[in-house]
PDB file of C-alpha atoms in Angstrom:
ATOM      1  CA  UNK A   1       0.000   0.000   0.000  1.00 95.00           C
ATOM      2  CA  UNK A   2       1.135   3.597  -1.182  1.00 97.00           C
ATOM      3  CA  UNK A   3      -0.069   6.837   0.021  1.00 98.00           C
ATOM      4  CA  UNK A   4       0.776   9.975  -1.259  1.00 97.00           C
ATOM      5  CA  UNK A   5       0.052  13.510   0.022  1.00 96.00           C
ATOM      6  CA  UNK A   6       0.404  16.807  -2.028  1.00 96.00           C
ATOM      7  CA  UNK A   7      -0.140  20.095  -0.262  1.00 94.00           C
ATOM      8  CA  UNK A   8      -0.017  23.697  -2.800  1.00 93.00           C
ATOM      9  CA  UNK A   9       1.134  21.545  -5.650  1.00 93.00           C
ATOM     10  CA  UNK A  10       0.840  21.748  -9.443  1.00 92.00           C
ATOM     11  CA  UNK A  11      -2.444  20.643 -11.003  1.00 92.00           C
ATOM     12  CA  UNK A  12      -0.302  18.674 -13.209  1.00 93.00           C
ATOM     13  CA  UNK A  13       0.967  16.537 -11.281  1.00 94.00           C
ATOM     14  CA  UNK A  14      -2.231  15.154  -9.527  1.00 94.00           C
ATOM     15  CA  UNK A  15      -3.151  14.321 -13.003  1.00 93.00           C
ATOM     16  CA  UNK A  16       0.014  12.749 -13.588  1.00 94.00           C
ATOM     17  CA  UNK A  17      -0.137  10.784 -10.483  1.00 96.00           C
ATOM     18  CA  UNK A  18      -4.205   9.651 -11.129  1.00 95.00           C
ATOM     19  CA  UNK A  19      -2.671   7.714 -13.984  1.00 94.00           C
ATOM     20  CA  UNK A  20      -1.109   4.957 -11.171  1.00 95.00           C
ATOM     21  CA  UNK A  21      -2.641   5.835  -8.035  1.00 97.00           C
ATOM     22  CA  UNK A  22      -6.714   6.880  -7.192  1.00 97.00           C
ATOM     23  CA  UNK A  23      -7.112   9.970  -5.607  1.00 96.00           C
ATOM     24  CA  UNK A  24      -9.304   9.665  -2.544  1.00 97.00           C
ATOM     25  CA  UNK A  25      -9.552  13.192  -1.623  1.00 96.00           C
ATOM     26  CA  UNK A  26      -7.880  16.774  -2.479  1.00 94.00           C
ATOM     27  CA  UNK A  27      -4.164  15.658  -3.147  1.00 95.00           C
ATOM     28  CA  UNK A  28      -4.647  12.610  -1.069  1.00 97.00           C
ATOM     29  CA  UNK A  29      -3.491   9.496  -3.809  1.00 98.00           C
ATOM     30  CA  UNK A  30      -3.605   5.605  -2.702  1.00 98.00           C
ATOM     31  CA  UNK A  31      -2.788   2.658  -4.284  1.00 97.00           C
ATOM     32  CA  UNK A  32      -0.057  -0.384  -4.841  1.00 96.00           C
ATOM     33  CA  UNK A  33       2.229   0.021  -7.188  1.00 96.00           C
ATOM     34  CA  UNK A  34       5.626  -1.907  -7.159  1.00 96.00           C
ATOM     35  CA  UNK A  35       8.652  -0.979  -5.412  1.00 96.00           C
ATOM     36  CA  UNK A  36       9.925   0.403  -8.813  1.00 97.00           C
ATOM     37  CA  UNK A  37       7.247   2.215  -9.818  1.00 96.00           C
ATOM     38  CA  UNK A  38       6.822   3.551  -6.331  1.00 97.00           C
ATOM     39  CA  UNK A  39      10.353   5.105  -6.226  1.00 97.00           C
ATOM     40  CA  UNK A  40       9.500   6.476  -9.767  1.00 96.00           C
ATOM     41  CA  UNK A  41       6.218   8.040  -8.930  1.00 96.00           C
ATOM     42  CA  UNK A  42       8.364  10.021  -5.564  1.00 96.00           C
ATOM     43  CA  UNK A  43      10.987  11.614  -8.013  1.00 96.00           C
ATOM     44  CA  UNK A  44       8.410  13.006 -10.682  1.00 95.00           C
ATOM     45  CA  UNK A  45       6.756  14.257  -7.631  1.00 96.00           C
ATOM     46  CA  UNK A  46      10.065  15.922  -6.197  1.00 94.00           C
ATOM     47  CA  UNK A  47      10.663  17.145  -9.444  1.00 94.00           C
ATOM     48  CA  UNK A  48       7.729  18.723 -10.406  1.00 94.00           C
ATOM     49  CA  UNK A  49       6.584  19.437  -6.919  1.00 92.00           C
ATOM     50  CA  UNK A  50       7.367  23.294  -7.054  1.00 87.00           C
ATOM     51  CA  UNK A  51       6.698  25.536  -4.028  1.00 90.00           C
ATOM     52  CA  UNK A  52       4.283  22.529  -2.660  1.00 92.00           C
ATOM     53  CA  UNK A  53       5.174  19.897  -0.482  1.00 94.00           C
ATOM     54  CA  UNK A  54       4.614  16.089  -0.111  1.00 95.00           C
ATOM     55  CA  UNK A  55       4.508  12.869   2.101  1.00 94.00           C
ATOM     56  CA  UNK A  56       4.958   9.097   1.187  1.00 95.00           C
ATOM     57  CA  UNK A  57       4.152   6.514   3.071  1.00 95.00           C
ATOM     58  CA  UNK A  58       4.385   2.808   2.412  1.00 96.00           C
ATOM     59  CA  UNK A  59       4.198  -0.494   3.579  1.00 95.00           C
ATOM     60  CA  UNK A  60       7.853  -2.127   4.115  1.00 93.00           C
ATOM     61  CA  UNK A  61       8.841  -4.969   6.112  1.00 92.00           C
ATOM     62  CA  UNK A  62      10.144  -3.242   9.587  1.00 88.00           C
ATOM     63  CA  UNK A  63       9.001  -2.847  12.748  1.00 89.00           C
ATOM     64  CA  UNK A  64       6.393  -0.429  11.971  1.00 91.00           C
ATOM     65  CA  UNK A  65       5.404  -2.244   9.105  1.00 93.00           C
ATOM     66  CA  UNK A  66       5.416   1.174   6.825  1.00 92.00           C
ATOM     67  CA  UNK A  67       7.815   3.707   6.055  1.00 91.00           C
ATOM     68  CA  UNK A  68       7.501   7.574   4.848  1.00 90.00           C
ATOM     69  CA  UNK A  69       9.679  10.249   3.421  1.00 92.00           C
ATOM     70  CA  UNK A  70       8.970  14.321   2.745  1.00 92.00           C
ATOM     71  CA  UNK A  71       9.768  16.576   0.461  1.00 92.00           C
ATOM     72  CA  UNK A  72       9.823  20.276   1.257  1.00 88.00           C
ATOM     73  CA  UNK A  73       7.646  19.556   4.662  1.00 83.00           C
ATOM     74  CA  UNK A  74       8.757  21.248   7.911  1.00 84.00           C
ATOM     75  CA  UNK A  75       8.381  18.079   9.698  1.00 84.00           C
ATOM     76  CA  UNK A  76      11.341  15.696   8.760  1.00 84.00           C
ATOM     77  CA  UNK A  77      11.481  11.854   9.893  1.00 88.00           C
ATOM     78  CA  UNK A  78      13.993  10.882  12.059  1.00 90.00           C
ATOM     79  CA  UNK A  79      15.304   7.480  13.424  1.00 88.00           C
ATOM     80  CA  UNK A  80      15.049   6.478  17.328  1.00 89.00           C
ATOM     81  CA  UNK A  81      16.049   3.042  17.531  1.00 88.00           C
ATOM     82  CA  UNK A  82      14.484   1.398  14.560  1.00 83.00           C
ATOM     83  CA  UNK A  83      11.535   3.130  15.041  1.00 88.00           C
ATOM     84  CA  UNK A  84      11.037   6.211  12.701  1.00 88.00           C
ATOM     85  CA  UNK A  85       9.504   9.250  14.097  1.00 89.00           C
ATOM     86  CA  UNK A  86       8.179  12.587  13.020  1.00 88.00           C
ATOM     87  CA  UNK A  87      10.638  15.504  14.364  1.00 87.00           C
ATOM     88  CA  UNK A  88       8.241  18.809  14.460  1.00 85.00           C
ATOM     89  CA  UNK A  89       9.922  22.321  14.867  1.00 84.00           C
ATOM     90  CA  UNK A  90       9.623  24.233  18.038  1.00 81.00           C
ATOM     91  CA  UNK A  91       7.993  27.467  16.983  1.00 75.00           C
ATOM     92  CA  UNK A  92       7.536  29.074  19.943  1.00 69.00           C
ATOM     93  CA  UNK A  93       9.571  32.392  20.314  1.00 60.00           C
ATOM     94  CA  UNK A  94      11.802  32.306  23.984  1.00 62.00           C
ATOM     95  CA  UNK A  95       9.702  33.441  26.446  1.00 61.00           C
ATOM     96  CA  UNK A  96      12.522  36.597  26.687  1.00 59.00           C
ATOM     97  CA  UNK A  97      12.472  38.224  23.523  1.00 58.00           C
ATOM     98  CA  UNK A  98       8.534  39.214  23.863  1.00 57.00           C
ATOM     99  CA  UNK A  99       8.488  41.839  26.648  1.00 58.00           C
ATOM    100  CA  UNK A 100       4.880  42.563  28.596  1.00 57.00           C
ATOM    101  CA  UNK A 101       3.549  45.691  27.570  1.00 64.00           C
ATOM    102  CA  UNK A 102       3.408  47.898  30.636  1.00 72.00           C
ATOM    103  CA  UNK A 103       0.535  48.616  32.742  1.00 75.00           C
ATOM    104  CA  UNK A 104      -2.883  47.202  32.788  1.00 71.00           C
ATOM    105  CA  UNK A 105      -4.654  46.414  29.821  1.00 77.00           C
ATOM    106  CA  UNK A 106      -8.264  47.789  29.058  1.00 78.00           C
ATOM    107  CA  UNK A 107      -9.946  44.035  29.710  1.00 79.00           C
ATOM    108  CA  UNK A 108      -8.171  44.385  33.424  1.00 77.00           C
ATOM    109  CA  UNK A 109      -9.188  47.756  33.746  1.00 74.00           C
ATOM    110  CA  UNK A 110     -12.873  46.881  32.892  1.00 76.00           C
ATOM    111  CA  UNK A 111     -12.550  43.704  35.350  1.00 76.00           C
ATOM    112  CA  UNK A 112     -11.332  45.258  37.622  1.00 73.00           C
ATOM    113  CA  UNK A 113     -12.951  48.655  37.872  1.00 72.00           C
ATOM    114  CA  UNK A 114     -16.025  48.293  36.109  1.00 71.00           C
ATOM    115  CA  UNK A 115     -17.268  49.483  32.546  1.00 66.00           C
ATOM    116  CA  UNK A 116     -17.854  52.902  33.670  1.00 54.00           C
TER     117      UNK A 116
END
């Protein structure tokens, strides 16, 4: 089993991909191609993935029983002893480079001293 996941990518390459794989919603493809095919279908879709980006994931004989690889995501797949797992980016800015505004802010003011 093969899925593949396109997010802001060309029109033309959905269509290129509905020729081996269905698409089961909005740049969501499934199906089960071989090995070969499978590993040509990911570098047309690295190639002529633009700005977009994209997620395969297939079955393979591991622990896991499946396997994925991205293209362009922010997420990136990482190894923890023979398990892989998805590595997400801490956005969050340090908790010292936004300063409080000072004073109190017109919801506390209204809490705490009425509408008036």
């Amino acid at each position: 089993m093969t899925v593949i996941v396109l997010t802001t990518c060309p029109p033309g390459l959905r269509g290129f991909l509905t020729r081996w794989l269905l698409e089961i919603s909005a740049g969501v493809f499934i199906g089960d191609p071989s090995a070969r095919v499978r590993d040509v279908l990911w570098n047309e879709v690295q190639r002529y993935a633009g700005q977009g980006r994209a997620l395969l994931a297939h079955t393979t004989n591991n622990e896991q029983g499946f396997t994925f690889r991205t293209h362009d995501h922010a997420w990136h797949p990482t190894d923890h002893e023979g398990l892989t797992l998805i590595h997400r980016p801490n956005k969050k800015p340090p908790q010292d480079s936004v300063a409080p505004n000072p004073g109190w802010s017109n919801a506390a003011k209204r809490r705490r001293f009425g509408r008036g």
